[in-house]
């Protein structure tokens, strides 16, 4: 049942804040702190596949990457964060809050690039969890979105694993890198979040991992 919204007055915009977890830390993106690590991560083997569905391209060189960094650091929407692997202290990925709508309480995670050092690990999962917790619990947003190219099967699979609900396809939604993009839409609502949050916390608990950091139970198995 949808709750009454007669007293709804909107929510704050997200800020450049530090979001700290057990395995991951999200830091507002800066050139001084993150450029070198992110440039190295972006050019690791397999880069073409990782960038295939992003707006930006694999950086050709450090100058090319500096141009992207300057643009990203200066933006408020998308608002970029570096994903720090706390085990190494290195920035191994980036993600952003975007399409920020404080009037209606809607916000999206996007521009996600988790490098090979953290992709498909608890660091990446906690990075998503930290954004969701910030959006719902700290700021009070009503809707947290994930969108991707409908051809991006790994991204769609990840959205479902993270507990997003598939809502449909926006056909001919965008032109990206000279190609049509049909966009798959997913969301988590504030009413979904308490149950999902519990499953994340169970999955992220240290006793759910072996000595090599491999999960013992899948996130989906812990969903009530």
Tab-separated table of C-alpha atoms in Angstrom:
chain	number	residue	atom	x	y	z
A	1	UNK	CA	0.000	0.000	0.000
A	2	UNK	CA	1.386	3.405	-0.978
A	3	UNK	CA	1.840	5.716	1.979
A	4	UNK	CA	0.178	9.124	2.074
A	5	UNK	CA	2.355	11.954	0.772
A	6	UNK	CA	0.324	14.966	1.873
A	7	UNK	CA	3.293	16.197	3.936
A	8	UNK	CA	5.966	15.407	1.352
A	9	UNK	CA	8.308	18.371	0.970
A	10	UNK	CA	11.095	16.882	-1.106
A	11	UNK	CA	14.556	15.788	-0.007
A	12	UNK	CA	18.080	17.264	-0.008
A	13	UNK	CA	20.457	16.933	-2.905
A	14	UNK	CA	23.369	14.548	-2.285
A	15	UNK	CA	26.621	16.167	-1.266
A	16	UNK	CA	30.323	15.519	-1.664
A	17	UNK	CA	30.498	13.342	1.410
A	18	UNK	CA	32.639	10.392	2.474
A	19	UNK	CA	30.749	7.080	2.580
A	20	UNK	CA	32.703	4.494	4.529
A	21	UNK	CA	32.068	0.765	4.691
A	22	UNK	CA	33.867	-2.366	5.861
A	23	UNK	CA	35.511	-3.167	2.507
A	24	UNK	CA	34.861	-0.094	0.371
A	25	UNK	CA	35.048	3.645	0.849
A	26	UNK	CA	33.415	6.127	-1.505
A	27	UNK	CA	35.254	9.436	-1.802
A	28	UNK	CA	34.118	12.469	-3.802
A	29	UNK	CA	36.176	12.339	-6.981
A	30	UNK	CA	39.293	14.531	-7.068
A	31	UNK	CA	42.154	14.767	-9.518
A	32	UNK	CA	44.830	14.932	-6.828
A	33	UNK	CA	43.676	11.863	-4.926
A	34	UNK	CA	42.298	9.569	-7.616
A	35	UNK	CA	43.580	10.341	-11.110
A	36	UNK	CA	46.632	8.078	-11.174
A	37	UNK	CA	44.867	5.035	-9.713
A	38	UNK	CA	41.800	5.371	-11.921
A	39	UNK	CA	43.858	5.865	-15.070
A	40	UNK	CA	45.767	2.681	-14.303
A	41	UNK	CA	42.572	0.763	-13.516
A	42	UNK	CA	40.809	2.029	-16.645
A	43	UNK	CA	43.529	0.681	-18.929
A	44	UNK	CA	43.838	-2.792	-17.459
A	45	UNK	CA	43.300	-5.754	-19.843
A	46	UNK	CA	39.693	-6.084	-20.921
A	47	UNK	CA	39.134	-2.321	-20.974
A	48	UNK	CA	37.285	-2.292	-24.297
A	49	UNK	CA	34.624	-4.614	-22.941
A	50	UNK	CA	34.258	-2.648	-19.709
A	51	UNK	CA	33.800	0.633	-21.598
A	52	UNK	CA	31.539	-0.772	-24.315
A	53	UNK	CA	28.301	0.546	-22.820
A	54	UNK	CA	29.649	3.647	-21.055
A	55	UNK	CA	29.364	7.162	-22.437
A	56	UNK	CA	33.133	7.635	-22.373
A	57	UNK	CA	35.847	5.703	-24.177
A	58	UNK	CA	38.941	3.891	-22.928
A	59	UNK	CA	41.385	6.764	-22.261
A	60	UNK	CA	44.003	6.910	-24.982
A	61	UNK	CA	46.616	8.492	-22.727
A	62	UNK	CA	47.006	10.494	-19.520
A	63	UNK	CA	46.093	13.759	-21.267
A	64	UNK	CA	42.870	12.241	-22.561
A	65	UNK	CA	42.043	10.970	-19.085
A	66	UNK	CA	42.769	14.348	-17.485
A	67	UNK	CA	40.165	15.940	-19.755
A	68	UNK	CA	37.584	13.390	-18.579
A	69	UNK	CA	38.593	13.869	-14.940
A	70	UNK	CA	38.271	17.642	-15.103
A	71	UNK	CA	34.795	17.359	-16.571
A	72	UNK	CA	33.717	14.719	-14.041
A	73	UNK	CA	35.122	16.526	-11.001
A	74	UNK	CA	33.372	19.757	-11.986
A	75	UNK	CA	29.908	18.207	-12.367
A	76	UNK	CA	27.117	18.177	-9.782
A	77	UNK	CA	24.872	15.839	-11.782
A	78	UNK	CA	26.324	13.318	-12.356
A	79	UNK	CA	28.055	13.539	-8.980
A	80	UNK	CA	31.085	11.258	-9.169
A	81	UNK	CA	32.705	9.217	-6.409
A	82	UNK	CA	35.849	7.100	-6.464
A	83	UNK	CA	35.535	3.552	-5.134
A	84	UNK	CA	38.407	2.796	-2.774
A	85	UNK	CA	39.400	-0.772	-1.983
A	86	UNK	CA	40.139	-0.454	1.734
A	87	UNK	CA	42.443	-3.489	1.634
A	88	UNK	CA	44.881	-1.628	-0.630
A	89	UNK	CA	43.879	2.024	-0.286
A	90	UNK	CA	43.698	2.322	-4.082
A	91	UNK	CA	40.915	3.857	-6.148
A	92	UNK	CA	39.829	0.905	-8.277
A	93	UNK	CA	36.582	2.222	-9.723
A	94	UNK	CA	34.116	5.044	-10.015
A	95	UNK	CA	30.359	5.524	-9.852
A	96	UNK	CA	27.987	8.464	-9.823
A	97	UNK	CA	24.666	9.686	-8.528
A	98	UNK	CA	22.743	11.242	-11.391
A	99	UNK	CA	19.373	12.391	-12.703
A	100	UNK	CA	18.951	13.758	-9.217
A	101	UNK	CA	15.359	14.828	-8.557
A	102	UNK	CA	14.980	16.060	-4.972
A	103	UNK	CA	11.454	17.379	-5.646
A	104	UNK	CA	10.121	13.873	-6.256
A	105	UNK	CA	12.783	11.907	-4.371
A	106	UNK	CA	14.259	10.020	-7.332
A	107	UNK	CA	17.952	9.316	-7.860
A	108	UNK	CA	19.998	6.984	-10.066
A	109	UNK	CA	23.318	5.171	-9.826
A	110	UNK	CA	25.232	5.253	-13.086
A	111	UNK	CA	28.534	5.771	-14.901
A	112	UNK	CA	29.622	2.653	-13.023
A	113	UNK	CA	33.095	1.399	-13.818
A	114	UNK	CA	34.427	-1.128	-11.346
A	115	UNK	CA	37.928	-2.129	-12.393
A	116	UNK	CA	39.126	-5.735	-12.548
A	117	UNK	CA	40.568	-5.557	-9.021
A	118	UNK	CA	37.096	-5.082	-7.492
A	119	UNK	CA	34.556	-6.197	-10.102
A	120	UNK	CA	32.361	-9.046	-8.836
A	121	UNK	CA	33.793	-8.729	-5.309
A	122	UNK	CA	32.408	-7.606	-1.974
A	123	UNK	CA	34.046	-4.200	-2.567
A	124	UNK	CA	31.781	-3.518	-5.555
A	125	UNK	CA	28.675	-4.844	-3.825
A	126	UNK	CA	29.340	-2.687	-0.784
A	127	UNK	CA	29.900	0.337	-3.046
A	128	UNK	CA	26.355	-0.118	-4.371
A	129	UNK	CA	25.053	-0.677	-0.836
A	130	UNK	CA	26.683	2.536	0.402
A	131	UNK	CA	24.936	4.563	-2.318
A	132	UNK	CA	21.566	2.978	-1.561
A	133	UNK	CA	21.953	3.530	2.175
A	134	UNK	CA	22.908	7.150	1.594
A	135	UNK	CA	19.961	7.720	-0.754
A	136	UNK	CA	17.294	6.040	1.372
A	137	UNK	CA	18.429	6.253	4.990
A	138	UNK	CA	20.351	9.521	5.058
A	139	UNK	CA	18.626	11.635	2.411
A	140	UNK	CA	15.153	10.075	2.347
A	141	UNK	CA	14.767	9.390	-1.380
A	142	UNK	CA	11.769	7.349	-2.493
A	143	UNK	CA	13.223	5.700	-5.593
A	144	UNK	CA	16.711	4.492	-6.516
A	145	UNK	CA	17.217	3.661	-10.195
A	146	UNK	CA	19.540	1.547	-12.328
A	147	UNK	CA	19.411	1.903	-16.117
A	148	UNK	CA	21.483	0.278	-18.825
A	149	UNK	CA	21.616	-0.567	-22.494
A	150	UNK	CA	19.250	-3.472	-23.064
A	151	UNK	CA	22.102	-5.294	-24.835
A	152	UNK	CA	24.237	-5.081	-21.703
A	153	UNK	CA	23.398	-8.490	-20.284
A	154	UNK	CA	25.956	-8.401	-17.412
A	155	UNK	CA	24.544	-5.063	-16.210
A	156	UNK	CA	20.974	-6.371	-16.272
A	157	UNK	CA	22.057	-9.478	-14.414
A	158	UNK	CA	23.835	-7.335	-11.807
A	159	UNK	CA	20.755	-5.149	-11.290
A	160	UNK	CA	18.638	-8.195	-10.481
A	161	UNK	CA	21.300	-9.588	-8.161
A	162	UNK	CA	21.382	-6.276	-6.302
A	163	UNK	CA	17.624	-6.465	-5.756
A	164	UNK	CA	16.398	-3.975	-8.345
A	165	UNK	CA	13.029	-4.695	-9.963
A	166	UNK	CA	12.917	-4.746	-13.764
A	167	UNK	CA	10.335	-2.259	-15.027
A	168	UNK	CA	10.593	-2.424	-18.808
A	169	UNK	CA	12.380	-1.235	-21.936
A	170	UNK	CA	12.386	2.313	-23.292
A	171	UNK	CA	12.791	1.685	-27.017
A	172	UNK	CA	15.025	4.028	-29.042
A	173	UNK	CA	15.694	5.945	-25.861
A	174	UNK	CA	19.144	7.313	-26.733
A	175	UNK	CA	21.888	7.492	-29.331
A	176	UNK	CA	25.187	6.520	-27.680
A	177	UNK	CA	28.496	6.311	-29.545
A	178	UNK	CA	26.635	6.433	-32.839
A	179	UNK	CA	24.339	3.531	-32.010
A	180	UNK	CA	20.740	3.199	-30.895
A	181	UNK	CA	20.212	2.417	-27.228
A	182	UNK	CA	17.092	0.722	-25.968
A	183	UNK	CA	17.241	1.300	-22.220
A	184	UNK	CA	16.315	-1.269	-19.572
A	185	UNK	CA	14.908	0.350	-16.429
A	186	UNK	CA	15.212	-1.053	-12.905
A	187	UNK	CA	14.366	0.406	-9.505
A	188	UNK	CA	14.412	-0.101	-5.765
A	189	UNK	CA	11.707	1.737	-3.827
A	190	UNK	CA	11.928	2.980	-0.264
A	191	UNK	CA	9.381	0.292	0.665
A	192	UNK	CA	11.707	-2.380	-0.768
A	193	UNK	CA	14.793	-1.124	0.976
A	194	UNK	CA	14.417	-2.373	4.596
A	195	UNK	CA	14.258	-6.013	3.487
A	196	UNK	CA	17.002	-5.587	0.902
A	197	UNK	CA	19.194	-3.750	3.394
A	198	UNK	CA	19.003	-6.691	5.778
A	199	UNK	CA	20.088	-9.101	3.039
A	200	UNK	CA	23.022	-6.858	2.109
A	201	UNK	CA	24.175	-6.663	5.704
A	202	UNK	CA	23.981	-10.435	6.088
A	203	UNK	CA	25.900	-10.932	2.858
A	204	UNK	CA	28.572	-8.369	3.738
A	205	UNK	CA	29.167	-9.840	7.209
A	206	UNK	CA	32.722	-11.187	7.607
A	207	UNK	CA	31.460	-14.687	8.416
A	208	UNK	CA	29.924	-14.951	4.934
A	209	UNK	CA	33.403	-15.135	3.359
A	210	UNK	CA	36.203	-17.656	3.461
A	211	UNK	CA	39.853	-16.826	3.994
A	212	UNK	CA	40.264	-15.879	0.330
A	213	UNK	CA	37.277	-13.528	0.344
A	214	UNK	CA	34.954	-15.891	-1.535
A	215	UNK	CA	31.283	-15.738	-0.598
A	216	UNK	CA	29.752	-18.652	1.271
A	217	UNK	CA	26.153	-17.700	0.490
A	218	UNK	CA	24.878	-15.670	-2.452
A	219	UNK	CA	23.168	-12.323	-1.938
A	220	UNK	CA	19.983	-13.688	-3.501
A	221	UNK	CA	19.922	-16.577	-1.005
A	222	UNK	CA	19.862	-14.136	1.890
A	223	UNK	CA	16.885	-12.174	0.589
A	224	UNK	CA	13.885	-12.715	2.843
